């Protein structure tokens, strides 16, 4: 590693057993101000600032009482929730193991499993006013396939949200470049008073991720009474 002086960019020499790709990743981490800030402020990842910046713009966490965090690993979003709404009940789920977070119930489980929604709701003890999803499918290197796989997670998270959210609630989800497709956005607008796309500054410029923020859940409609 070379250090040309305080505040200057750090470069990582390519080690014999380190690929050029991993060298570039390490160099990017070492020079990322959000990574340094996360370490200084006790967050587990720079992703915490994506939610922080979304909250600054949309007021997502104001008055939060119950929150579901889908794709919680490594825990940065739930840490933000705990700091911004310390009295809120928080439940998270991820396939990956997550170190304990004070005040957060964490399940290492597949959200796509049929048993997952009931597990989350039983632990939460009531309808959430916020459902957060930072889930993304493992990439296979084919952009169209990767986008479709992640969109399937977005759609599943959205279906869960409109089943469990309290009236007035909020749904936030990671999506790929271009945002949620038009059919899904139209469906969101049927259920929420406001649907916006945003790319917070903490999302790297070269990243394809965006976020959809749906606020003002209109409540579940009782189809059995429609047309009566």
mmCIF file of C-alpha atoms in Angstrom:
data_model
loop_
_atom_site.group_PDB
_atom_site.id
_atom_site.type_symbol
_atom_site.label_atom_id
_atom_site.label_comp_id
_atom_site.label_asym_id
_atom_site.label_seq_id
_atom_site.Cartn_x
_atom_site.Cartn_y
_atom_site.Cartn_z
ATOM 1 C CA UNK A 1 0.000 0.000 0.000
ATOM 2 C CA UNK A 2 1.273 3.459 -0.818
ATOM 3 C CA UNK A 3 0.279 6.582 1.042
ATOM 4 C CA UNK A 4 1.208 9.835 -0.594
ATOM 5 C CA UNK A 5 0.113 11.929 2.370
ATOM 6 C CA UNK A 6 -2.953 12.737 4.414
ATOM 7 C CA UNK A 7 -6.137 12.833 2.354
ATOM 8 C CA UNK A 8 -4.496 11.402 -0.757
ATOM 9 C CA UNK A 9 -5.765 8.323 -2.525
ATOM 10 C CA UNK A 10 -4.331 5.023 -1.305
ATOM 11 C CA UNK A 11 -3.141 2.452 -3.795
ATOM 12 C CA UNK A 12 -2.865 -1.257 -3.121
ATOM 13 C CA UNK A 13 -0.029 -3.238 -4.623
ATOM 14 C CA UNK A 14 -1.196 -6.428 -6.318
ATOM 15 C CA UNK A 15 -0.149 -9.329 -4.127
ATOM 16 C CA UNK A 16 0.901 -12.639 -5.635
ATOM 17 C CA UNK A 17 -2.262 -14.414 -4.454
ATOM 18 C CA UNK A 18 -4.651 -11.514 -4.970
ATOM 19 C CA UNK A 19 -6.530 -11.049 -8.235
ATOM 20 C CA UNK A 20 -6.651 -7.700 -9.990
ATOM 21 C CA UNK A 21 -10.394 -7.564 -9.264
ATOM 22 C CA UNK A 22 -9.945 -8.073 -5.527
ATOM 23 C CA UNK A 23 -7.144 -5.498 -5.552
ATOM 24 C CA UNK A 24 -9.474 -2.940 -7.154
ATOM 25 C CA UNK A 25 -12.206 -3.759 -4.600
ATOM 26 C CA UNK A 26 -9.774 -3.313 -1.690
ATOM 27 C CA UNK A 27 -8.496 -0.035 -3.086
ATOM 28 C CA UNK A 28 -12.045 1.228 -3.506
ATOM 29 C CA UNK A 29 -12.871 0.294 0.093
ATOM 30 C CA UNK A 30 -9.783 2.027 1.436
ATOM 31 C CA UNK A 31 -10.672 5.228 -0.398
ATOM 32 C CA UNK A 32 -14.425 5.240 0.240
ATOM 33 C CA UNK A 33 -15.411 8.015 2.692
ATOM 34 C CA UNK A 34 -18.619 6.146 3.578
ATOM 35 C CA UNK A 35 -16.596 3.099 4.639
ATOM 36 C CA UNK A 36 -14.446 5.266 6.919
ATOM 37 C CA UNK A 37 -17.518 7.031 8.293
ATOM 38 C CA UNK A 38 -19.270 3.723 8.996
ATOM 39 C CA UNK A 39 -16.290 2.491 10.994
ATOM 40 C CA UNK A 40 -16.106 5.742 12.937
ATOM 41 C CA UNK A 41 -19.833 5.778 13.740
ATOM 42 C CA UNK A 42 -20.153 2.084 14.558
ATOM 43 C CA UNK A 43 -22.181 0.952 11.553
ATOM 44 C CA UNK A 44 -21.540 -2.489 10.114
ATOM 45 C CA UNK A 45 -21.522 -1.321 6.515
ATOM 46 C CA UNK A 46 -21.641 1.778 4.339
ATOM 47 C CA UNK A 47 -25.167 0.691 3.321
ATOM 48 C CA UNK A 48 -26.413 2.275 6.546
ATOM 49 C CA UNK A 49 -26.056 5.688 4.911
ATOM 50 C CA UNK A 50 -28.309 4.704 2.007
ATOM 51 C CA UNK A 51 -31.195 4.346 4.453
ATOM 52 C CA UNK A 52 -30.089 7.425 6.394
ATOM 53 C CA UNK A 53 -30.140 9.524 3.207
ATOM 54 C CA UNK A 54 -33.471 8.074 2.079
ATOM 55 C CA UNK A 55 -34.876 8.904 5.505
ATOM 56 C CA UNK A 56 -33.583 12.481 5.270
ATOM 57 C CA UNK A 57 -35.399 12.896 1.956
ATOM 58 C CA UNK A 58 -38.635 10.992 2.638
ATOM 59 C CA UNK A 59 -38.994 10.886 6.457
ATOM 60 C CA UNK A 60 -39.332 7.109 6.362
ATOM 61 C CA UNK A 61 -38.501 6.374 9.998
ATOM 62 C CA UNK A 62 -40.449 9.187 11.654
ATOM 63 C CA UNK A 63 -42.742 7.694 14.279
ATOM 64 C CA UNK A 64 -41.794 4.111 13.433
ATOM 65 C CA UNK A 65 -43.254 1.529 15.833
ATOM 66 C CA UNK A 66 -42.751 -1.811 14.087
ATOM 67 C CA UNK A 67 -40.237 -2.481 11.305
ATOM 68 C CA UNK A 68 -39.404 -5.517 9.163
ATOM 69 C CA UNK A 69 -35.914 -5.654 7.621
ATOM 70 C CA UNK A 70 -35.738 -8.116 4.702
ATOM 71 C CA UNK A 71 -32.192 -9.029 3.718
ATOM 72 C CA UNK A 72 -30.858 -7.691 7.007
ATOM 73 C CA UNK A 73 -27.208 -8.826 6.669
ATOM 74 C CA UNK A 74 -24.881 -7.437 7.837
ATOM 75 C CA UNK A 75 -27.291 -5.292 9.870
ATOM 76 C CA UNK A 76 -26.574 -1.681 8.938
ATOM 77 C CA UNK A 77 -30.184 -0.785 8.115
ATOM 78 C CA UNK A 78 -31.497 -2.173 11.403
ATOM 79 C CA UNK A 79 -28.779 -0.261 13.236
ATOM 80 C CA UNK A 80 -30.077 2.940 11.633
ATOM 81 C CA UNK A 81 -33.652 2.075 12.635
ATOM 82 C CA UNK A 82 -32.572 1.446 16.235
ATOM 83 C CA UNK A 83 -30.783 4.808 16.380
ATOM 84 C CA UNK A 84 -33.535 6.801 14.679
ATOM 85 C CA UNK A 85 -36.476 5.013 16.342
ATOM 86 C CA UNK A 86 -35.084 3.380 19.495
ATOM 87 C CA UNK A 87 -38.515 2.319 20.783
ATOM 88 C CA UNK A 88 -39.512 0.524 17.576
ATOM 89 C CA UNK A 89 -39.768 -3.254 17.444
ATOM 90 C CA UNK A 90 -37.498 -4.552 14.678
ATOM 91 C CA UNK A 91 -37.434 -8.003 13.062
ATOM 92 C CA UNK A 92 -34.998 -9.032 10.329
ATOM 93 C CA UNK A 93 -34.343 -12.049 8.138
ATOM 94 C CA UNK A 94 -31.489 -13.188 5.911
ATOM 95 C CA UNK A 95 -29.970 -16.345 4.506
ATOM 96 C CA UNK A 96 -26.627 -15.217 5.911
ATOM 97 C CA UNK A 97 -25.733 -15.269 9.610
ATOM 98 C CA UNK A 98 -25.968 -11.867 11.304
ATOM 99 C CA UNK A 99 -24.329 -10.915 14.586
ATOM 100 C CA UNK A 100 -26.844 -9.893 17.271
ATOM 101 C CA UNK A 101 -28.125 -6.317 17.340
ATOM 102 C CA UNK A 102 -29.590 -4.998 20.559
ATOM 103 C CA UNK A 103 -33.362 -4.712 20.270
ATOM 104 C CA UNK A 104 -33.587 -6.604 16.961
ATOM 105 C CA UNK A 105 -34.969 -10.118 16.453
ATOM 106 C CA UNK A 106 -32.976 -11.816 13.684
ATOM 107 C CA UNK A 107 -33.829 -14.974 11.761
ATOM 108 C CA UNK A 108 -31.314 -16.828 9.604
ATOM 109 C CA UNK A 109 -33.842 -18.165 7.145
ATOM 110 C CA UNK A 110 -34.902 -17.945 3.497
ATOM 111 C CA UNK A 111 -37.523 -15.216 3.098
ATOM 112 C CA UNK A 112 -38.820 -17.055 0.028
ATOM 113 C CA UNK A 113 -39.804 -19.995 2.254
ATOM 114 C CA UNK A 114 -43.567 -20.210 2.830
ATOM 115 C CA UNK A 115 -43.096 -20.201 6.605
ATOM 116 C CA UNK A 116 -41.085 -16.964 6.692
ATOM 117 C CA UNK A 117 -43.907 -14.368 6.716
ATOM 118 C CA UNK A 118 -45.692 -15.939 9.694
ATOM 119 C CA UNK A 119 -42.375 -16.266 11.510
ATOM 120 C CA UNK A 120 -41.677 -12.562 11.079
ATOM 121 C CA UNK A 121 -45.169 -11.454 12.054
ATOM 122 C CA UNK A 122 -45.286 -13.653 15.154
ATOM 123 C CA UNK A 123 -42.007 -12.132 16.328
ATOM 124 C CA UNK A 124 -43.113 -8.572 15.564
ATOM 125 C CA UNK A 125 -46.370 -8.850 17.488
ATOM 126 C CA UNK A 126 -48.438 -6.573 15.255
ATOM 127 C CA UNK A 127 -48.706 -4.950 11.851
ATOM 128 C CA UNK A 128 -45.505 -3.155 10.793
ATOM 129 C CA UNK A 129 -45.608 0.447 9.692
ATOM 130 C CA UNK A 130 -42.424 -0.041 7.653
ATOM 131 C CA UNK A 131 -41.179 -2.920 5.495
ATOM 132 C CA UNK A 132 -37.596 -2.474 4.300
ATOM 133 C CA UNK A 133 -35.975 -4.695 1.676
ATOM 134 C CA UNK A 134 -32.310 -4.503 0.758
ATOM 135 C CA UNK A 135 -32.491 -7.952 -0.821
ATOM 136 C CA UNK A 136 -30.712 -8.672 -4.092
ATOM 137 C CA UNK A 137 -30.173 -11.982 -5.855
ATOM 138 C CA UNK A 138 -26.657 -13.358 -6.208
ATOM 139 C CA UNK A 139 -25.392 -12.170 -9.578
ATOM 140 C CA UNK A 140 -24.520 -14.613 -12.366
ATOM 141 C CA UNK A 141 -22.846 -12.041 -14.615
ATOM 142 C CA UNK A 142 -25.685 -11.775 -17.115
ATOM 143 C CA UNK A 143 -27.320 -8.352 -16.627
ATOM 144 C CA UNK A 144 -30.804 -9.298 -17.813
ATOM 145 C CA UNK A 145 -30.866 -12.474 -15.733
ATOM 146 C CA UNK A 146 -29.533 -10.664 -12.662
ATOM 147 C CA UNK A 147 -32.193 -7.958 -13.024
ATOM 148 C CA UNK A 148 -34.993 -10.523 -13.356
ATOM 149 C CA UNK A 149 -33.805 -12.482 -10.321
ATOM 150 C CA UNK A 150 -33.657 -9.372 -8.161
ATOM 151 C CA UNK A 151 -37.016 -8.132 -9.466
ATOM 152 C CA UNK A 152 -38.567 -11.438 -8.352
ATOM 153 C CA UNK A 153 -37.369 -10.632 -4.815
ATOM 154 C CA UNK A 154 -38.791 -7.106 -5.072
ATOM 155 C CA UNK A 155 -42.175 -8.476 -6.144
ATOM 156 C CA UNK A 156 -42.198 -11.010 -3.293
ATOM 157 C CA UNK A 157 -41.265 -8.331 -0.759
ATOM 158 C CA UNK A 158 -43.996 -6.066 -2.130
ATOM 159 C CA UNK A 159 -46.606 -8.852 -1.921
ATOM 160 C CA UNK A 160 -45.586 -9.398 1.703
ATOM 161 C CA UNK A 161 -45.750 -5.666 2.456
ATOM 162 C CA UNK A 162 -49.310 -5.183 1.202
ATOM 163 C CA UNK A 163 -50.398 -8.224 3.206
ATOM 164 C CA UNK A 164 -48.988 -7.061 6.533
ATOM 165 C CA UNK A 165 -48.525 -3.256 6.552
ATOM 166 C CA UNK A 166 -50.612 -1.070 8.792
ATOM 167 C CA UNK A 167 -52.632 1.671 7.014
ATOM 168 C CA UNK A 168 -50.378 4.617 6.208
ATOM 169 C CA UNK A 169 -47.314 2.359 6.183
ATOM 170 C CA UNK A 170 -44.184 2.510 4.028
ATOM 171 C CA UNK A 171 -42.420 0.029 1.757
ATOM 172 C CA UNK A 172 -38.797 0.600 0.693
ATOM 173 C CA UNK A 173 -36.980 -1.763 -1.644
ATOM 174 C CA UNK A 174 -33.768 -1.985 -3.604
ATOM 175 C CA UNK A 175 -34.292 -2.262 -7.357
ATOM 176 C CA UNK A 176 -31.944 -2.284 -10.333
ATOM 177 C CA UNK A 177 -31.213 0.567 -12.758
ATOM 178 C CA UNK A 178 -34.390 1.805 -14.360
ATOM 179 C CA UNK A 179 -36.324 1.114 -11.171
ATOM 180 C CA UNK A 180 -39.286 -1.182 -10.733
ATOM 181 C CA UNK A 181 -40.984 -2.112 -14.005
ATOM 182 C CA UNK A 182 -44.041 -0.145 -15.089
ATOM 183 C CA UNK A 183 -46.543 -2.881 -14.174
ATOM 184 C CA UNK A 184 -45.177 -3.138 -10.640
ATOM 185 C CA UNK A 185 -45.101 0.644 -10.227
ATOM 186 C CA UNK A 186 -48.741 0.801 -11.349
ATOM 187 C CA UNK A 187 -49.632 -1.846 -8.772
ATOM 188 C CA UNK A 188 -47.761 0.060 -6.079
ATOM 189 C CA UNK A 189 -49.672 3.222 -6.936
ATOM 190 C CA UNK A 190 -52.915 1.305 -6.422
ATOM 191 C CA UNK A 191 -51.887 0.545 -2.852
ATOM 192 C CA UNK A 192 -49.847 3.627 -1.840
ATOM 193 C CA UNK A 193 -50.497 7.353 -2.111
ATOM 194 C CA UNK A 194 -46.887 8.085 -3.141
ATOM 195 C CA UNK A 195 -44.372 5.993 -5.114
ATOM 196 C CA UNK A 196 -40.936 7.456 -5.854
ATOM 197 C CA UNK A 197 -37.591 6.195 -7.126
ATOM 198 C CA UNK A 198 -34.353 7.496 -5.634
ATOM 199 C CA UNK A 199 -30.617 6.907 -5.768
ATOM 200 C CA UNK A 200 -29.114 8.161 -2.500
ATOM 201 C CA UNK A 201 -25.611 9.671 -2.629
ATOM 202 C CA UNK A 202 -24.251 6.684 -0.669
ATOM 203 C CA UNK A 203 -25.018 4.422 -3.641
ATOM 204 C CA UNK A 204 -21.846 4.294 -5.678
ATOM 205 C CA UNK A 205 -22.078 6.128 -8.983
ATOM 206 C CA UNK A 206 -21.181 2.999 -10.915
ATOM 207 C CA UNK A 207 -23.750 0.879 -9.097
ATOM 208 C CA UNK A 208 -26.930 -0.214 -10.878
ATOM 209 C CA UNK A 209 -28.985 -0.072 -7.685
ATOM 210 C CA UNK A 210 -31.840 2.344 -7.090
ATOM 211 C CA UNK A 211 -34.537 2.307 -4.425
ATOM 212 C CA UNK A 212 -38.300 2.524 -4.660
ATOM 213 C CA UNK A 213 -40.058 4.301 -1.777
ATOM 214 C CA UNK A 214 -43.809 3.692 -1.493
ATOM 215 C CA UNK A 215 -45.553 5.666 1.261
ATOM 216 C CA UNK A 216 -49.099 6.046 2.543
ATOM 217 C CA UNK A 217 -50.370 2.468 2.376
ATOM 218 C CA UNK A 218 -54.091 2.607 1.642
ATOM 219 C CA UNK A 219 -54.899 -0.588 3.537
ATOM 220 C CA UNK A 220 -56.042 -3.993 2.368
ATOM 221 C CA UNK A 221 -59.172 -4.107 0.305
ATOM 222 C CA UNK A 222 -61.826 -6.674 1.171
ATOM 223 C CA UNK A 223 -62.531 -8.200 -2.230
ATOM 224 C CA UNK A 224 -65.423 -10.212 -0.779
ATOM 225 C CA UNK A 225 -67.453 -7.019 -0.377
ATOM 226 C CA UNK A 226 -66.546 -5.387 -3.671
ATOM 227 C CA UNK A 227 -69.496 -4.930 -5.952
ATOM 228 C CA UNK A 228 -71.969 -5.713 -3.152
#
